[in-house]
């Protein structure tokens, strides 16, 4: 009996040892190199430590272990998932019951328990900055809770140093949550004078007074996130890379807009916009890998188009008229009613004919490969090469075009180019000046400044006609037009019939009648044929 | 079986010591241990009938697992009988008020090791609802009686086995009981300790106490017990006065030498004719030990029967 | 503070409050039903084994035995056994628990962030919760393992062979362990209080530079004067206070993180030094007088409730601004003797904006006082800006001028002769809403002593501990140590989730009962997804239906540990009223008695030896 017990104990002991050995091999922590002794270089540690390093979740270097987190993990006795679940539920309940501090405490515990669960950080930080902050009536408290969310994210970046999405979010919250909200004026001002030492996004020790702008700080974070991807090959996972890489430039644009809204012009605004334009162009030159396994530069769409045209022309030149011939053959195979529909000019086609044309569009398409195949044998190889190249360029062009749409590439490029012109800058300045004068009841100077501003704007839209129908940046011009109308009303006159920005005004009326005194505009342009564009409500 | 037992008890009862007070009585006392699912595991005690009278030292004898301790536990109410009754001072064993008059020394002294001797006795004194001054007096007396004055401030965990035994006895006597139940009183004691214990038991008897003890040490029983009951495998195998048990046995013993096989056969037939039973024709048995061993052998050969060694 | 479970005055609670029957009757009924069920169950069980006559006899004997035991319980024996339990506990486990507690306090800094908006609440909540978990755990271990250990080591033999009744063994243990835990709780409480006071204590530096006027920023904003940073915060000092400091030598900082400091200017060697006192107003024990709340809807008609603005949590009821909608609190017992210096009114209301409105101004509201006997003579006290998630203090002196400048005597003109007063809160901004609940508005009767309130908070922990001990001892009378501990743990965990269990039992829980939940997990369906219409689902739903019966019973029997918890009162700085304390104590006793009786019975029915 005693011998049996002894044997059993020995077997247990050996088993424990057998389990401990690989465990110690796997979990041996990494050590940091000590001072300048070359033979004391830090070891990479066991397998687990190496994996941690590889995935950038390596807070467990000896000496920088987060004791609290480790304690909590231990205290759950392996029921970490259950504990995390309970905490999550607790946070949700606390949020429901408006116990914000309780929720924040639960979040802290949660993140100590599951520090590498990036979704938790992102989701809950969003919860705090976006959902909790709006519960408060006092905008200073709203600002405080936005900051809480940012602080929470930054805590997350310390645990997940190779996670660009968290830093990206820090940038996003700092830039957009502060800078786009209805309270942006107040938030930006609070941000500027914030002396919270616990708010790393602000970091007043290191940042110059004039750099303490939420857009610029956000920009820095976006750049950090990009640096992680560039230098340390971190993954942005399912995030759209074009959106991801566009952020620093977008921040610059928003910064420049914000400057002008704050009434800062002259050199600073010019520099702001010039920088924005440069950054946007640079962004266009960046090589970005797409989901189609292509590497793309947004700026290259025109160049690709040009090259494609050239290649197609070469292909045509191999055996001129071949493409038309093939097209003719394809067409002749179609049923007569379809051919008839095709022959009808598009504007006079019936609904039925439209459908027929649509159905036939694929069958009359002549592919480059088809052309190349029919080329005379001696030139066929060359033609096939050209066709392949044309196809490749076509795909590339489509991809670039699609991705340009995602980030509105063309618009922002033109906008920056437009805004940095002297006339645009001057127009913006004058409008701001006019608004200020109007608020101070200086009506005549306001009218003069508005008209001067509109002359400058005329110059701008002549140069950049696409901004007549601008949808994104037009709000300020629309407001200016409405403000101008107000000034004139008070001065008891009307908008001159030869108003320099008549087209812009009518476009604005077409788009967005709210805030504009339509009656007043109608009075001013009684009988003008452009006055009743589609969409304008009748009298 | 029942009638047999009654018939056997009759002469013994006549030989019981003077004094008619019955202190312990068991009637058809049985105990079956069951497992978690209620299935029968062990029949630890089978239909035991016993009477212990005031002023005697009664010994329960048997090998390990024979049911002696079970009997004692049933009598003390630590176990509940499966069937039958255990009466102490005429009360059901489960009635705690009987404990006022009982002192119990368990097999090993199950005491709180973190108390010292005085605290121990004081604690048990409180359990008898004794007033403080009585407790103090009894504690001092008993510590003196078991000769532990020199160690009364030491925690029991520092005590040797003999010392623990003695303090165990002291706690059993704290209430000056009328009935003292001793489970293996001499185990773990050195020869001198054994002697002292036995003297103490006899002294208690002389003071009019009734003593029920169980032991597997035959010498102890032989030395001090007035009557014994021998148990084996949960059954009562023998019951009677120690001296008469041994005497009767002497009489029925056949001792001879130089007999041939034919003569042996003849003797067997003579015994058979007288409805007797040949137990042994070997060397003579003269001690309780021999009696005991023969009962055990008999019982193992023919389980379920009351031993008939006297014939 | 949020009081979700309001409680009536003690005797109303005990006997009857309106239509709801008193707790006493419910208690009696529950116990009676349980007794009947128990008797019936054991009768059926025993009849199967022994036949009806014997089983009736057995049951009668058991009941008579327990009654006899209870009647004959001797205080001296109980005391002896309790003392033994104390000695055992002291020699075995308690000190470890205490060391653990000290360790936790030492390392509390890791877990607690002194930079939170209300550190006092955080710290108080932490120490109380830490103490309660530790003490409960200790009570659990002590109580569940002791009897089984005694049975294992057979020391119990020498005890039960004395004239000791099972009831005395059970009661003695329970009281002994409770005494140990009580002692421990006292010490922990003391340490906790000292810990909280000491950790919260701090001062800030303040130099003449800090008080000098600041240069405006480029936008023309003048940054406020602030003290130095300690405990991760700074206090603003307003210009009028700086002036006061210069003239009279003392002033106050603005509150931050729930406290403020007093500043004194001291001249030394011709130079002025500024000293900040300890943090003030951090630990409080407000004694509120709550009124009854009635609403008026936007049409001016009386209503039970206001509007739900779409919150999942319906605690606050909302009134619309710019309409006659109002919340009207009626207070009684407002007398000149009770409030010699006038009334202090404290508001904690919510704001809900349907549009952003004026961003930099909180929503405007009004406070109106009314004598209930003269409903047509309202006196507008003042208009105020809502202070959300804060306690907004308004003083109404015995004599004051109303919003129109009239001289008003509070007790003569506003309060009725029998001490009744109505206070009406309205929101004045159109399409903005105020959220109100009964405890949102109260009269502050006086400030209680924080440490006494702290101690009262510990009474609730003490009661929890007592119940855990009782449950532990009860289970350990017939289960072995680990199983008894699990059973007790189950009782506690169940006790913490009583309301959840009740929801489950009444089928109010999303996602169905336990079997359905398992099914959902295995099929990866969320709570609201429709179950498939197959046999498995039907069986699962049916099994849950059956399971609801035991769940219902369990949810009705287990003590609600969540309700036995007053940590919020202490942490939020509100006095725990005598009524609440009495209700807790009675509830505790209500559980203690039947659990003990069960323990007696179980221990009596078991065989002590093996």
JSON list of C-alpha atoms in Angstrom, two decimals, chain C residues 38-175:
[
{"chain": "C", "resi": 38, "resn": "UNK", "atom": "CA", "xyz": [-40.84, 19.35, 3.23]},
{"chain": "C", "resi": 39, "resn": "UNK", "atom": "CA", "xyz": [-43.14, 17.28, 5.39]},
{"chain": "C", "resi": 40, "resn": "UNK", "atom": "CA", "xyz": [-45.06, 16.00, 2.43]},
{"chain": "C", "resi": 41, "resn": "UNK", "atom": "CA", "xyz": [-41.89, 15.14, 0.54]},
{"chain": "C", "resi": 42, "resn": "UNK", "atom": "CA", "xyz": [-40.30, 13.28, 3.42]},
{"chain": "C", "resi": 43, "resn": "UNK", "atom": "CA", "xyz": [-43.55, 11.51, 4.20]},
{"chain": "C", "resi": 44, "resn": "UNK", "atom": "CA", "xyz": [-43.80, 10.17, 0.67]},
{"chain": "C", "resi": 45, "resn": "UNK", "atom": "CA", "xyz": [-40.13, 9.22, 0.64]},
{"chain": "C", "resi": 46, "resn": "UNK", "atom": "CA", "xyz": [-40.27, 7.45, 3.98]},
{"chain": "C", "resi": 47, "resn": "UNK", "atom": "CA", "xyz": [-43.57, 5.75, 3.22]},
{"chain": "C", "resi": 48, "resn": "UNK", "atom": "CA", "xyz": [-41.98, 4.08, 0.23]},
{"chain": "C", "resi": 49, "resn": "UNK", "atom": "CA", "xyz": [-39.27, 2.72, 2.50]},
{"chain": "C", "resi": 50, "resn": "UNK", "atom": "CA", "xyz": [-41.03, 2.02, 5.77]},
{"chain": "C", "resi": 51, "resn": "UNK", "atom": "CA", "xyz": [-44.78, 2.33, 5.26]},
{"chain": "C", "resi": 52, "resn": "UNK", "atom": "CA", "xyz": [-47.00, 5.20, 6.35]},
{"chain": "C", "resi": 53, "resn": "UNK", "atom": "CA", "xyz": [-47.27, 4.45, 10.07]},
{"chain": "C", "resi": 54, "resn": "UNK", "atom": "CA", "xyz": [-43.53, 4.26, 10.65]},
{"chain": "C", "resi": 55, "resn": "UNK", "atom": "CA", "xyz": [-42.82, 7.30, 8.51]},
{"chain": "C", "resi": 56, "resn": "UNK", "atom": "CA", "xyz": [-45.40, 9.36, 10.37]},
{"chain": "C", "resi": 57, "resn": "UNK", "atom": "CA", "xyz": [-43.76, 8.31, 13.57]},
{"chain": "C", "resi": 58, "resn": "UNK", "atom": "CA", "xyz": [-40.28, 9.17, 12.29]},
{"chain": "C", "resi": 59, "resn": "UNK", "atom": "CA", "xyz": [-41.34, 12.60, 11.11]},
{"chain": "C", "resi": 60, "resn": "UNK", "atom": "CA", "xyz": [-43.09, 13.34, 14.34]},
{"chain": "C", "resi": 61, "resn": "UNK", "atom": "CA", "xyz": [-40.02, 12.25, 16.27]},
{"chain": "C", "resi": 62, "resn": "UNK", "atom": "CA", "xyz": [-37.73, 14.43, 14.16]},
{"chain": "C", "resi": 63, "resn": "UNK", "atom": "CA", "xyz": [-39.92, 17.48, 14.60]},
{"chain": "C", "resi": 64, "resn": "UNK", "atom": "CA", "xyz": [-40.42, 16.84, 18.27]},
{"chain": "C", "resi": 65, "resn": "UNK", "atom": "CA", "xyz": [-36.70, 16.28, 18.63]},
{"chain": "C", "resi": 66, "resn": "UNK", "atom": "CA", "xyz": [-35.82, 19.58, 16.96]},
{"chain": "C", "resi": 67, "resn": "UNK", "atom": "CA", "xyz": [-38.37, 21.42, 19.05]},
{"chain": "C", "resi": 68, "resn": "UNK", "atom": "CA", "xyz": [-37.04, 19.77, 22.17]},
{"chain": "C", "resi": 69, "resn": "UNK", "atom": "CA", "xyz": [-33.49, 20.69, 21.18]},
{"chain": "C", "resi": 70, "resn": "UNK", "atom": "CA", "xyz": [-34.40, 24.30, 20.56]},
{"chain": "C", "resi": 71, "resn": "UNK", "atom": "CA", "xyz": [-36.23, 24.56, 23.87]},
{"chain": "C", "resi": 72, "resn": "UNK", "atom": "CA", "xyz": [-33.41, 22.99, 25.81]},
{"chain": "C", "resi": 73, "resn": "UNK", "atom": "CA", "xyz": [-30.59, 24.86, 24.15]},
{"chain": "C", "resi": 74, "resn": "UNK", "atom": "CA", "xyz": [-28.15, 25.89, 26.84]},
{"chain": "C", "resi": 75, "resn": "UNK", "atom": "CA", "xyz": [-26.40, 29.22, 26.45]},
{"chain": "C", "resi": 76, "resn": "UNK", "atom": "CA", "xyz": [-23.37, 27.94, 28.29]},
{"chain": "C", "resi": 77, "resn": "UNK", "atom": "CA", "xyz": [-22.86, 25.03, 25.93]},
{"chain": "C", "resi": 78, "resn": "UNK", "atom": "CA", "xyz": [-23.49, 27.25, 22.90]},
{"chain": "C", "resi": 79, "resn": "UNK", "atom": "CA", "xyz": [-20.96, 29.67, 24.28]},
{"chain": "C", "resi": 80, "resn": "UNK", "atom": "CA", "xyz": [-18.43, 26.89, 24.84]},
{"chain": "C", "resi": 81, "resn": "UNK", "atom": "CA", "xyz": [-18.86, 25.63, 21.30]},
{"chain": "C", "resi": 82, "resn": "UNK", "atom": "CA", "xyz": [-18.75, 29.12, 19.86]},
{"chain": "C", "resi": 83, "resn": "UNK", "atom": "CA", "xyz": [-15.58, 29.81, 21.77]},
{"chain": "C", "resi": 84, "resn": "UNK", "atom": "CA", "xyz": [-14.09, 26.63, 20.45]},
{"chain": "C", "resi": 85, "resn": "UNK", "atom": "CA", "xyz": [-15.01, 27.69, 16.92]},
{"chain": "C", "resi": 86, "resn": "UNK", "atom": "CA", "xyz": [-13.34, 31.04, 17.51]},
{"chain": "C", "resi": 87, "resn": "UNK", "atom": "CA", "xyz": [-10.21, 29.38, 18.80]},
{"chain": "C", "resi": 88, "resn": "UNK", "atom": "CA", "xyz": [-10.16, 27.00, 15.88]},
{"chain": "C", "resi": 89, "resn": "UNK", "atom": "CA", "xyz": [-10.65, 29.79, 13.37]},
{"chain": "C", "resi": 90, "resn": "UNK", "atom": "CA", "xyz": [-8.02, 31.99, 14.95]},
{"chain": "C", "resi": 91, "resn": "UNK", "atom": "CA", "xyz": [-5.50, 29.21, 14.93]},
{"chain": "C", "resi": 92, "resn": "UNK", "atom": "CA", "xyz": [-6.18, 28.20, 11.39]},
{"chain": "C", "resi": 93, "resn": "UNK", "atom": "CA", "xyz": [-7.26, 30.54, 8.69]},
{"chain": "C", "resi": 94, "resn": "UNK", "atom": "CA", "xyz": [-8.29, 33.98, 9.70]},
{"chain": "C", "resi": 95, "resn": "UNK", "atom": "CA", "xyz": [-4.92, 35.61, 9.79]},
{"chain": "C", "resi": 96, "resn": "UNK", "atom": "CA", "xyz": [-4.25, 34.54, 6.24]},
{"chain": "C", "resi": 97, "resn": "UNK", "atom": "CA", "xyz": [-7.40, 36.30, 5.17]},
{"chain": "C", "resi": 98, "resn": "UNK", "atom": "CA", "xyz": [-6.39, 39.39, 7.00]},
{"chain": "C", "resi": 99, "resn": "UNK", "atom": "CA", "xyz": [-2.93, 39.40, 5.46]},
{"chain": "C", "resi": 100, "resn": "UNK", "atom": "CA", "xyz": [-4.59, 39.09, 2.08]},
{"chain": "C", "resi": 101, "resn": "UNK", "atom": "CA", "xyz": [-6.68, 42.12, 2.86]},
{"chain": "C", "resi": 102, "resn": "UNK", "atom": "CA", "xyz": [-3.65, 44.17, 3.82]},
{"chain": "C", "resi": 103, "resn": "UNK", "atom": "CA", "xyz": [-1.95, 43.04, 0.63]},
{"chain": "C", "resi": 104, "resn": "UNK", "atom": "CA", "xyz": [-4.92, 44.13, -1.41]},
{"chain": "C", "resi": 105, "resn": "UNK", "atom": "CA", "xyz": [-4.90, 47.52, 0.23]},
{"chain": "C", "resi": 106, "resn": "UNK", "atom": "CA", "xyz": [-1.19, 47.83, -0.38]},
{"chain": "C", "resi": 107, "resn": "UNK", "atom": "CA", "xyz": [-1.59, 47.07, -4.05]},
{"chain": "C", "resi": 108, "resn": "UNK", "atom": "CA", "xyz": [-4.89, 48.85, -4.46]},
{"chain": "C", "resi": 109, "resn": "UNK", "atom": "CA", "xyz": [-3.02, 51.65, -6.13]},
{"chain": "C", "resi": 110, "resn": "UNK", "atom": "CA", "xyz": [-2.48, 49.45, -9.13]},
{"chain": "C", "resi": 111, "resn": "UNK", "atom": "CA", "xyz": [-6.16, 49.04, -9.69]},
{"chain": "C", "resi": 112, "resn": "UNK", "atom": "CA", "xyz": [-7.43, 52.43, -8.72]},
{"chain": "C", "resi": 113, "resn": "UNK", "atom": "CA", "xyz": [-7.01, 55.55, -10.71]},
{"chain": "C", "resi": 114, "resn": "UNK", "atom": "CA", "xyz": [-6.88, 58.61, -8.48]},
{"chain": "C", "resi": 115, "resn": "UNK", "atom": "CA", "xyz": [-7.49, 60.76, -11.53]},
{"chain": "C", "resi": 116, "resn": "UNK", "atom": "CA", "xyz": [-11.12, 59.76, -11.83]},
{"chain": "C", "resi": 117, "resn": "UNK", "atom": "CA", "xyz": [-13.84, 62.36, -11.50]},
{"chain": "C", "resi": 118, "resn": "UNK", "atom": "CA", "xyz": [-14.96, 61.08, -8.13]},
{"chain": "C", "resi": 119, "resn": "UNK", "atom": "CA", "xyz": [-12.10, 59.29, -6.39]},
{"chain": "C", "resi": 120, "resn": "UNK", "atom": "CA", "xyz": [-13.90, 59.16, -3.04]},
{"chain": "C", "resi": 121, "resn": "UNK", "atom": "CA", "xyz": [-16.65, 57.10, -4.59]},
{"chain": "C", "resi": 122, "resn": "UNK", "atom": "CA", "xyz": [-14.16, 54.88, -6.33]},
{"chain": "C", "resi": 123, "resn": "UNK", "atom": "CA", "xyz": [-12.09, 54.25, -3.22]},
{"chain": "C", "resi": 124, "resn": "UNK", "atom": "CA", "xyz": [-15.04, 53.74, -0.91]},
{"chain": "C", "resi": 125, "resn": "UNK", "atom": "CA", "xyz": [-16.64, 51.39, -3.37]},
{"chain": "C", "resi": 126, "resn": "UNK", "atom": "CA", "xyz": [-13.37, 49.54, -3.72]},
{"chain": "C", "resi": 127, "resn": "UNK", "atom": "CA", "xyz": [-12.62, 49.02, -0.04]},
{"chain": "C", "resi": 128, "resn": "UNK", "atom": "CA", "xyz": [-16.16, 48.05, 0.78]},
{"chain": "C", "resi": 129, "resn": "UNK", "atom": "CA", "xyz": [-16.35, 45.59, -2.07]},
{"chain": "C", "resi": 130, "resn": "UNK", "atom": "CA", "xyz": [-12.90, 44.19, -1.33]},
{"chain": "C", "resi": 131, "resn": "UNK", "atom": "CA", "xyz": [-13.75, 43.77, 2.33]},
{"chain": "C", "resi": 132, "resn": "UNK", "atom": "CA", "xyz": [-17.06, 42.19, 1.57]},
{"chain": "C", "resi": 133, "resn": "UNK", "atom": "CA", "xyz": [-15.65, 39.69, -0.94]},
{"chain": "C", "resi": 134, "resn": "UNK", "atom": "CA", "xyz": [-12.84, 38.75, 1.40]},
{"chain": "C", "resi": 135, "resn": "UNK", "atom": "CA", "xyz": [-15.01, 38.40, 4.46]},
{"chain": "C", "resi": 136, "resn": "UNK", "atom": "CA", "xyz": [-17.60, 36.44, 2.56]},
{"chain": "C", "resi": 137, "resn": "UNK", "atom": "CA", "xyz": [-14.92, 34.17, 1.18]},
{"chain": "C", "resi": 138, "resn": "UNK", "atom": "CA", "xyz": [-13.47, 33.69, 4.62]},
{"chain": "C", "resi": 139, "resn": "UNK", "atom": "CA", "xyz": [-16.87, 33.01, 6.14]},
{"chain": "C", "resi": 140, "resn": "UNK", "atom": "CA", "xyz": [-17.45, 30.52, 3.37]},
{"chain": "C", "resi": 141, "resn": "UNK", "atom": "CA", "xyz": [-14.25, 28.62, 3.97]},
{"chain": "C", "resi": 142, "resn": "UNK", "atom": "CA", "xyz": [-14.50, 28.73, 7.75]},
{"chain": "C", "resi": 143, "resn": "UNK", "atom": "CA", "xyz": [-18.07, 27.59, 7.93]},
{"chain": "C", "resi": 144, "resn": "UNK", "atom": "CA", "xyz": [-18.13, 24.99, 5.19]},
{"chain": "C", "resi": 145, "resn": "UNK", "atom": "CA", "xyz": [-15.01, 23.10, 6.19]},
{"chain": "C", "resi": 146, "resn": "UNK", "atom": "CA", "xyz": [-15.16, 23.12, 9.96]},
{"chain": "C", "resi": 147, "resn": "UNK", "atom": "CA", "xyz": [-17.83, 20.54, 10.75]},
{"chain": "C", "resi": 148, "resn": "UNK", "atom": "CA", "xyz": [-16.66, 18.16, 8.03]},
{"chain": "C", "resi": 149, "resn": "UNK", "atom": "CA", "xyz": [-13.12, 18.49, 9.38]},
{"chain": "C", "resi": 150, "resn": "UNK", "atom": "CA", "xyz": [-14.38, 17.67, 12.86]},
{"chain": "C", "resi": 151, "resn": "UNK", "atom": "CA", "xyz": [-16.22, 14.67, 11.51]},
{"chain": "C", "resi": 152, "resn": "UNK", "atom": "CA", "xyz": [-13.17, 13.60, 9.58]},
{"chain": "C", "resi": 153, "resn": "UNK", "atom": "CA", "xyz": [-10.88, 13.85, 12.57]},
{"chain": "C", "resi": 154, "resn": "UNK", "atom": "CA", "xyz": [-13.63, 12.39, 14.78]},
{"chain": "C", "resi": 155, "resn": "UNK", "atom": "CA", "xyz": [-13.12, 15.08, 17.38]},
{"chain": "C", "resi": 156, "resn": "UNK", "atom": "CA", "xyz": [-16.85, 15.52, 17.13]},
{"chain": "C", "resi": 157, "resn": "UNK", "atom": "CA", "xyz": [-17.23, 12.13, 18.89]},
{"chain": "C", "resi": 158, "resn": "UNK", "atom": "CA", "xyz": [-16.12, 13.53, 22.19]},
{"chain": "C", "resi": 159, "resn": "UNK", "atom": "CA", "xyz": [-18.49, 16.44, 21.77]},
{"chain": "C", "resi": 160, "resn": "UNK", "atom": "CA", "xyz": [-21.71, 14.75, 20.79]},
{"chain": "C", "resi": 161, "resn": "UNK", "atom": "CA", "xyz": [-21.29, 12.07, 23.45]},
{"chain": "C", "resi": 162, "resn": "UNK", "atom": "CA", "xyz": [-21.66, 14.85, 25.95]},
{"chain": "C", "resi": 163, "resn": "UNK", "atom": "CA", "xyz": [-25.17, 16.11, 26.65]},
{"chain": "C", "resi": 164, "resn": "UNK", "atom": "CA", "xyz": [-24.84, 18.47, 23.70]},
{"chain": "C", "resi": 165, "resn": "UNK", "atom": "CA", "xyz": [-27.80, 18.95, 21.45]},
{"chain": "C", "resi": 166, "resn": "UNK", "atom": "CA", "xyz": [-27.34, 19.09, 17.66]},
{"chain": "C", "resi": 167, "resn": "UNK", "atom": "CA", "xyz": [-28.85, 22.55, 17.73]},
{"chain": "C", "resi": 168, "resn": "UNK", "atom": "CA", "xyz": [-26.10, 23.67, 20.06]},
{"chain": "C", "resi": 169, "resn": "UNK", "atom": "CA", "xyz": [-23.38, 22.30, 17.84]},
{"chain": "C", "resi": 170, "resn": "UNK", "atom": "CA", "xyz": [-24.80, 24.08, 14.79]},
{"chain": "C", "resi": 171, "resn": "UNK", "atom": "CA", "xyz": [-25.58, 27.32, 16.56]},
{"chain": "C", "resi": 172, "resn": "UNK", "atom": "CA", "xyz": [-22.28, 27.32, 18.41]},
{"chain": "C", "resi": 173, "resn": "UNK", "atom": "CA", "xyz": [-20.28, 26.95, 15.22]},
{"chain": "C", "resi": 174, "resn": "UNK", "atom": "CA", "xyz": [-22.28, 29.58, 13.43]},
{"chain": "C", "resi": 175, "resn": "UNK", "atom": "CA", "xyz": [-22.00, 32.10, 16.21]}
]
